[in-house]
PDB file of C-alpha atoms in Angstrom:
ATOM      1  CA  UNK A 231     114.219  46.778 213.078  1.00 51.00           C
ATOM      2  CA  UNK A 232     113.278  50.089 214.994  1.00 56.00           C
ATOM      3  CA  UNK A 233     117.371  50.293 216.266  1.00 72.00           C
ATOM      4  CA  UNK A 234     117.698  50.944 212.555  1.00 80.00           C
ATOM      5  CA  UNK A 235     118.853  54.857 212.460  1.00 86.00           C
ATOM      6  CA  UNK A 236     116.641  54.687 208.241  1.00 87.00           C
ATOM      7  CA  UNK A 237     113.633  53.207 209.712  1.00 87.00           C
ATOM      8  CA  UNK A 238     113.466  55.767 212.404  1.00 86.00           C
ATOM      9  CA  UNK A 239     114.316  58.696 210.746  1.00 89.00           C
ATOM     10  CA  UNK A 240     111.884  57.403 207.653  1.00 88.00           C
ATOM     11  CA  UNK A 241     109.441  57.168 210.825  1.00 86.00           C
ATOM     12  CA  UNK A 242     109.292  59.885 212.018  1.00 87.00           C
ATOM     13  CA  UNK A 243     109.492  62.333 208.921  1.00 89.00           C
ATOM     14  CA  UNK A 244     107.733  65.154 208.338  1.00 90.00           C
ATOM     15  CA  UNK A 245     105.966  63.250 205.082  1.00 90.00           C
ATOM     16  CA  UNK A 246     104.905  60.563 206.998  1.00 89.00           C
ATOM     17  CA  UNK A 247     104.252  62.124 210.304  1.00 88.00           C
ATOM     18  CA  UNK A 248     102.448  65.305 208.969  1.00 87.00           C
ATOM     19  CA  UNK A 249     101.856  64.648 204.957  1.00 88.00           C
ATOM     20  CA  UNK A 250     100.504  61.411 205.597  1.00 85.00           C
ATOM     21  CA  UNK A 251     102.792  59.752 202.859  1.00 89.00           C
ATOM     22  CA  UNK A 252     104.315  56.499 202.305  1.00 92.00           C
ATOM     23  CA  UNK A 253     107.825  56.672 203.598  1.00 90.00           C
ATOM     24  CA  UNK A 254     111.097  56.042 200.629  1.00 89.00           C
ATOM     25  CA  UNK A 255     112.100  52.682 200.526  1.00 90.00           C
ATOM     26  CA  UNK A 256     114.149  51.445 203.414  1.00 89.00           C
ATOM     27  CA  UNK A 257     116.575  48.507 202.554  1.00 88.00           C
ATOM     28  CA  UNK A 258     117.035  46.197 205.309  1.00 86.00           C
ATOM     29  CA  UNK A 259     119.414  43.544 203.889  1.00 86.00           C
ATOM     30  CA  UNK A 260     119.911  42.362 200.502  1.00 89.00           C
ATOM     31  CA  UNK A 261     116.572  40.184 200.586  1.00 91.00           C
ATOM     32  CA  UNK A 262     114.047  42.520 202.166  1.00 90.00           C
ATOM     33  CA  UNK A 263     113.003  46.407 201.898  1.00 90.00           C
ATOM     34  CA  UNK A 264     110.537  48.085 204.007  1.00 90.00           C
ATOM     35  CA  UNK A 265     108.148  51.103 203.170  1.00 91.00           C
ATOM     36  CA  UNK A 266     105.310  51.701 205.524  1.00 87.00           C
ATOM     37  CA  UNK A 267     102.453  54.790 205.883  1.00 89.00           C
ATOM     38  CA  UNK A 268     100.986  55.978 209.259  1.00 87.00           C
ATOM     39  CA  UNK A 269      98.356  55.041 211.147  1.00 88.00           C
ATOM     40  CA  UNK A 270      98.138  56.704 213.410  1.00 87.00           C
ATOM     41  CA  UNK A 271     100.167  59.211 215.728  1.00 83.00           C
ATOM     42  CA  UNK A 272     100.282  60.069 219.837  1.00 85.00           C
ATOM     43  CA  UNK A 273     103.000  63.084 220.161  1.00 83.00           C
ATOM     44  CA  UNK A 274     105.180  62.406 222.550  1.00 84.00           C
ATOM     45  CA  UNK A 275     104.109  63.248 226.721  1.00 90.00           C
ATOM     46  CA  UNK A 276     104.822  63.176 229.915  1.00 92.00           C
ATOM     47  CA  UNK A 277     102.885  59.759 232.077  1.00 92.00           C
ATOM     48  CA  UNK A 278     100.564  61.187 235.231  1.00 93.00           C
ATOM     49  CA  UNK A 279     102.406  60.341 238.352  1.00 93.00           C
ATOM     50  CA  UNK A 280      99.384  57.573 239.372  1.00 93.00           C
ATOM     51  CA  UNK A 281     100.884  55.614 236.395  1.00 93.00           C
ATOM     52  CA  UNK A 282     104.593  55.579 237.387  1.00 94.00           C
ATOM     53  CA  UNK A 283     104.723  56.296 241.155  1.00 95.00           C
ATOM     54  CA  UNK A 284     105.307  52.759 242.034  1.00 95.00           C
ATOM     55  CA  UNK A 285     107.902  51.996 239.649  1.00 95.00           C
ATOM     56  CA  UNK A 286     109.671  55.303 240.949  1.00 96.00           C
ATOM     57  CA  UNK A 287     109.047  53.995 244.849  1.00 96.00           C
ATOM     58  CA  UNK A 288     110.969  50.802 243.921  1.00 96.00           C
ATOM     59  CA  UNK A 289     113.979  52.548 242.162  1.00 95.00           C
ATOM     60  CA  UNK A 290     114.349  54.570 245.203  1.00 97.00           C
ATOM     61  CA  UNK A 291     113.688  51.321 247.548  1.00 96.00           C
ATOM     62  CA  UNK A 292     116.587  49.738 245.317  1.00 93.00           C
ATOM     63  CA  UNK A 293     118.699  52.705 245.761  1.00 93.00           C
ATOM     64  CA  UNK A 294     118.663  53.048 248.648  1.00 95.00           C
ATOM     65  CA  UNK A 295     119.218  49.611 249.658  1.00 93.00           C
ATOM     66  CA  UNK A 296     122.056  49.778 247.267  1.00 92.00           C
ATOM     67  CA  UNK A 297     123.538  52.748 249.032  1.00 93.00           C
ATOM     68  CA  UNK A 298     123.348  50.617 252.222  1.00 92.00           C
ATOM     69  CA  UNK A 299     124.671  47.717 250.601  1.00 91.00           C
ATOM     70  CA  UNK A 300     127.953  49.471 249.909  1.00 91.00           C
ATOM     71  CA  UNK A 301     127.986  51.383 252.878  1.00 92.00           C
ATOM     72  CA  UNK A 302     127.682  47.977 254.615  1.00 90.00           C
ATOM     73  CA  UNK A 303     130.869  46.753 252.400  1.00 91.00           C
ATOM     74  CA  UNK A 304     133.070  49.516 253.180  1.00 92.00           C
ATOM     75  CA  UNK A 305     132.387  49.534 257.020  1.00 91.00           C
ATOM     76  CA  UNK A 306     133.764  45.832 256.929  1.00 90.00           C
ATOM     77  CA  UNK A 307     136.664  46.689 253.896  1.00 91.00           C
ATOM     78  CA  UNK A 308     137.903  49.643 256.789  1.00 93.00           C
ATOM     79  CA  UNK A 309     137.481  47.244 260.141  1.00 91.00           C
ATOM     80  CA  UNK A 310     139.678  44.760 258.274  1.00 89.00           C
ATOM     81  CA  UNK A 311     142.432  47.099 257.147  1.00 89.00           C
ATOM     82  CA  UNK A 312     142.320  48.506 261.165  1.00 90.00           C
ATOM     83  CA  UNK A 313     143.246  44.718 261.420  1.00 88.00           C
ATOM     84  CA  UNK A 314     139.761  43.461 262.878  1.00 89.00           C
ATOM     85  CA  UNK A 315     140.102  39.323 262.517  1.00 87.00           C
ATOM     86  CA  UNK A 316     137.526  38.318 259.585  1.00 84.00           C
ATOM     87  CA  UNK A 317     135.888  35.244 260.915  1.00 84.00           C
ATOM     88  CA  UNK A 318     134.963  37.448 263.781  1.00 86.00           C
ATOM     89  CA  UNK A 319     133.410  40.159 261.801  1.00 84.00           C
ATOM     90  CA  UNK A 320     131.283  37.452 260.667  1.00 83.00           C
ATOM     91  CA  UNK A 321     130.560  36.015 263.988  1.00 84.00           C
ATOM     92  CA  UNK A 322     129.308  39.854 264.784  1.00 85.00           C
ATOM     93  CA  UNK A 323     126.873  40.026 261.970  1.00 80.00           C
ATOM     94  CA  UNK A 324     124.097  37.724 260.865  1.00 74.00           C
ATOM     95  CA  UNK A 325     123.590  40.035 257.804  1.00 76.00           C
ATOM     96  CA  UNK A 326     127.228  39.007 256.378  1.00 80.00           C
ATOM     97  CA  UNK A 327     126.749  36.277 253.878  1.00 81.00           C
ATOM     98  CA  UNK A 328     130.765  34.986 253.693  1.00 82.00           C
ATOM     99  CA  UNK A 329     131.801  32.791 251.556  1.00 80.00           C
ATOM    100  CA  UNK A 330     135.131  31.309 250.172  1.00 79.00           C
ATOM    101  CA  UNK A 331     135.616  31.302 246.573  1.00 78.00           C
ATOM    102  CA  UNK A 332     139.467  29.275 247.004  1.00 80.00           C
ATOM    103  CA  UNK A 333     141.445  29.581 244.014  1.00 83.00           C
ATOM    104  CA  UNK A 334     140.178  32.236 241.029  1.00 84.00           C
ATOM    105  CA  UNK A 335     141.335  31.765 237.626  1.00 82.00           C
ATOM    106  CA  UNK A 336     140.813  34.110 234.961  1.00 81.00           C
ATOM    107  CA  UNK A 337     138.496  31.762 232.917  1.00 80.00           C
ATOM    108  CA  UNK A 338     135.354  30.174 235.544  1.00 79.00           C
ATOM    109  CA  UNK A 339     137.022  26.544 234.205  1.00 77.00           C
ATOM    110  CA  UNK A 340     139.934  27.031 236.374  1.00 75.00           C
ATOM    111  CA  UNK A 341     138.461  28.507 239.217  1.00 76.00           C
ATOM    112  CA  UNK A 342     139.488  25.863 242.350  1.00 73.00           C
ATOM    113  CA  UNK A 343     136.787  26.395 245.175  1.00 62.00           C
ATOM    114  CA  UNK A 344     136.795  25.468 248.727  1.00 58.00           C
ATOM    115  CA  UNK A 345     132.807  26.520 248.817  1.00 55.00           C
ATOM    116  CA  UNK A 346     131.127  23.113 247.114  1.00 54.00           C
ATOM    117  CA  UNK A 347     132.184  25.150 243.716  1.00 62.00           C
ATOM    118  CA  UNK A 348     130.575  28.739 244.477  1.00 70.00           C
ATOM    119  CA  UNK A 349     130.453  30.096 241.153  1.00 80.00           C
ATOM    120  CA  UNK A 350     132.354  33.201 241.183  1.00 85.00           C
ATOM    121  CA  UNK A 351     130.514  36.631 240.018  1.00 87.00           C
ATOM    122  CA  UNK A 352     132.472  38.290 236.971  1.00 89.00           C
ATOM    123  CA  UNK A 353     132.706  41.645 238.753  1.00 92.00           C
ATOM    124  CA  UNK A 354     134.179  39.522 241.697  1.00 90.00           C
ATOM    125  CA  UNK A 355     136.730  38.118 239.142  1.00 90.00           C
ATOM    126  CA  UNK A 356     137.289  41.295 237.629  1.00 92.00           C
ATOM    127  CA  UNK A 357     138.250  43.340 240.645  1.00 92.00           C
ATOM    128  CA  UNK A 358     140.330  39.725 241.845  1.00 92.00           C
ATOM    129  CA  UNK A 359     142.515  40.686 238.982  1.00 91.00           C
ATOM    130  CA  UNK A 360     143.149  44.342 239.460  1.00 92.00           C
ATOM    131  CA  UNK A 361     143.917  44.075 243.001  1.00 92.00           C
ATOM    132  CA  UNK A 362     147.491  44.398 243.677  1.00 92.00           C
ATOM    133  CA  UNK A 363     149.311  40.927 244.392  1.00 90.00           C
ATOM    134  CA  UNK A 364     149.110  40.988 248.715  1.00 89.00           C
ATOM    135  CA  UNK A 365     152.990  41.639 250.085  1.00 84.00           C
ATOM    136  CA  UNK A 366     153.203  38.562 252.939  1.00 78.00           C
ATOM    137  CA  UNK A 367     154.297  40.911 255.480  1.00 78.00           C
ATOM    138  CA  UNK A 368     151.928  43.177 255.057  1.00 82.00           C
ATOM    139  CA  UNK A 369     148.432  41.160 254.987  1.00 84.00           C
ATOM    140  CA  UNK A 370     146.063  40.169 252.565  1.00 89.00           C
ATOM    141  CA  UNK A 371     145.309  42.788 249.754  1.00 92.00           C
ATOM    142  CA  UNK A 372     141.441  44.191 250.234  1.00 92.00           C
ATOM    143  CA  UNK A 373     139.045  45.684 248.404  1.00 92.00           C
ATOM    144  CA  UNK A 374     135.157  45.738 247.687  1.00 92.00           C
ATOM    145  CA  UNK A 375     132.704  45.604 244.475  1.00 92.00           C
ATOM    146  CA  UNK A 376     128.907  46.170 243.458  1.00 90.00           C
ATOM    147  CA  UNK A 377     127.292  43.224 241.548  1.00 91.00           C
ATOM    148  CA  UNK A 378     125.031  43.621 239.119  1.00 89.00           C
ATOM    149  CA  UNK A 379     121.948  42.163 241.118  1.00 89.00           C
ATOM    150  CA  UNK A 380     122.658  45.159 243.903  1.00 87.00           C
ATOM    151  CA  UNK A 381     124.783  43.052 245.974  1.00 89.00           C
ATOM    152  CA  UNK A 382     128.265  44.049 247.127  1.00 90.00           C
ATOM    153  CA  UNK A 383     131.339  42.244 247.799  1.00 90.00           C
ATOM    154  CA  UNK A 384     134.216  42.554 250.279  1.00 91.00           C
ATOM    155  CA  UNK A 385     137.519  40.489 248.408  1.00 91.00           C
ATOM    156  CA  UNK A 386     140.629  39.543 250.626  1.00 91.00           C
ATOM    157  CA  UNK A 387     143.057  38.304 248.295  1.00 91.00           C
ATOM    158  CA  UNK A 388     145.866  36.292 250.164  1.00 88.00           C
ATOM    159  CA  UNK A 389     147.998  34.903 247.370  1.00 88.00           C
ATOM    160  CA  UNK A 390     148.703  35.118 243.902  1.00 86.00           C
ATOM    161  CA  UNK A 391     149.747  31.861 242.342  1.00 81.00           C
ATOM    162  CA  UNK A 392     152.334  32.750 239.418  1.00 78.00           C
ATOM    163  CA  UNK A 393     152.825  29.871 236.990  1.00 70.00           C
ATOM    164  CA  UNK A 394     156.176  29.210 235.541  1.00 67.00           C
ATOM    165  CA  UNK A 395     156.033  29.636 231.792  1.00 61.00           C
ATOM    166  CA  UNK A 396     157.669  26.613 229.854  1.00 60.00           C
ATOM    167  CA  UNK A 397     160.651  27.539 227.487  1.00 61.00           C
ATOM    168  CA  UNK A 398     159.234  27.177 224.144  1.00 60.00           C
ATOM    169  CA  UNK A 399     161.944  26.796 221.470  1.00 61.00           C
ATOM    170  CA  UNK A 400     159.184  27.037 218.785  1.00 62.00           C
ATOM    171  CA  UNK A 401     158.563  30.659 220.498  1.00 71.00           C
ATOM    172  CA  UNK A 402     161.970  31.694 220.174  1.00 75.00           C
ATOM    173  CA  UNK A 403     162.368  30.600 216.652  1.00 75.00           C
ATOM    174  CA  UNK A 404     159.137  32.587 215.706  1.00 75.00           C
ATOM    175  CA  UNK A 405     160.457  35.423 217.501  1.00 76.00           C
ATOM    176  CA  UNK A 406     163.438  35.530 215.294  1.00 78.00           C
ATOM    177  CA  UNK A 407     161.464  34.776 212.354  1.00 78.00           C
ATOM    178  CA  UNK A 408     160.030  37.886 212.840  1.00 77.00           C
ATOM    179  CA  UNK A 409     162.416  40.140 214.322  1.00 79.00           C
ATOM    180  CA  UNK A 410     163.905  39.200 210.846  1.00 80.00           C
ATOM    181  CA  UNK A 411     160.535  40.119 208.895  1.00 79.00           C
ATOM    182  CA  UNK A 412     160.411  43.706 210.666  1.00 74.00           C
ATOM    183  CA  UNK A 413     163.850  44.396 209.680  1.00 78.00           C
ATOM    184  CA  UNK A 414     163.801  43.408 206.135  1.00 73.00           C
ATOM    185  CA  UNK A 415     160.544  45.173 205.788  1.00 71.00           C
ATOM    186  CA  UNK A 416     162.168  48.191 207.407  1.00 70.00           C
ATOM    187  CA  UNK A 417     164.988  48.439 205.397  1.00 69.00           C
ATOM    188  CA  UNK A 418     163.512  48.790 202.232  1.00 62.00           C
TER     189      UNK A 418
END
């Protein structure tokens, strides 16, 4: 109700915020209307610092581990471009949580995972699918990601697996069907 731009702007209106009057009648849906009066009013200010400094120490806390975070991701995204062997770069670090997510399919329901099924994050999937498909001479494709919980993720994509679409006869027909439509309908 208070995402509603009437109720707000009835709200806050200089006859019920300073002439102490009923607001107009607000309709809601078909079934309900709303007309309220003031209260009571506290203008707008600024919170003393004692009141918000801790919430503004942990927003900097989680920036800043953020930061370091992706920092963290690129460092190992540019050691395994300079061809640095993975399983060692997790050998190296105890911080590196690595995990194989196997197959990823564009729906979680087709997803094939080597990792006891590791459910796979949607920005994970997301970047999956706009990485370039990996040339075999050249290496895996790589790239890295920020989840939404702060984490980030380094993705080595090794293969694409292209299925082979089935000839559909019913798909051609329909195709002609309306390649047929388009040009009747065009040359009228």
């Amino acid at each position: 109700m208070w995402r509603n731009r009437d109720v707000l702007a009835a709200a806050f209106s200089k006859a019920v915020v300073n002439d102490a009057l009923n607001s107009e009648m607000i309709k809601l849906s078909d079934d309900h209307m709303l007309v309220f009066r003031l209260k009571s009013h506290k203008p707008a200010q600024q919170k003393p610092l004692e009141s918000v400094a801790e919430i503004i120490r942990s927003k900097l806390r989680d920036e800043k581990a953020r930061t370091a975070v992706t920092e963290k991701a690129q460092l190992i995204l540019a050691s395994l471009q300079a061809g640095q062997n993975l399983d060692e770069l997790v050998r190296q670090d105890a911080g590196i949580n690595w995990s194989y997510a196997g197959y990823i399919g564009r729906q979680p329901q087709f997803d094939a995972s080597k990792d006891n099924k590791i459910p796979v994050a949607n920005e994970i999937r997301k970047a999956v699918f706009e990485m370039p498909k990996p040339v075999s001479d050249k290496g895996p494709s790589l790239n890295h990601t920020t989840l939404a919980n702060g984490d980030a993720a380094v993705i080595v994509l090794r293969g694409v697996k292209e299925l082979a679409v089935a000839e559909d006869k019913s798909n051609e027909a329909t195709q002609q069907n309306m390649k047929r439509q388009f040009e009747h309908a065009n040359s009228q």
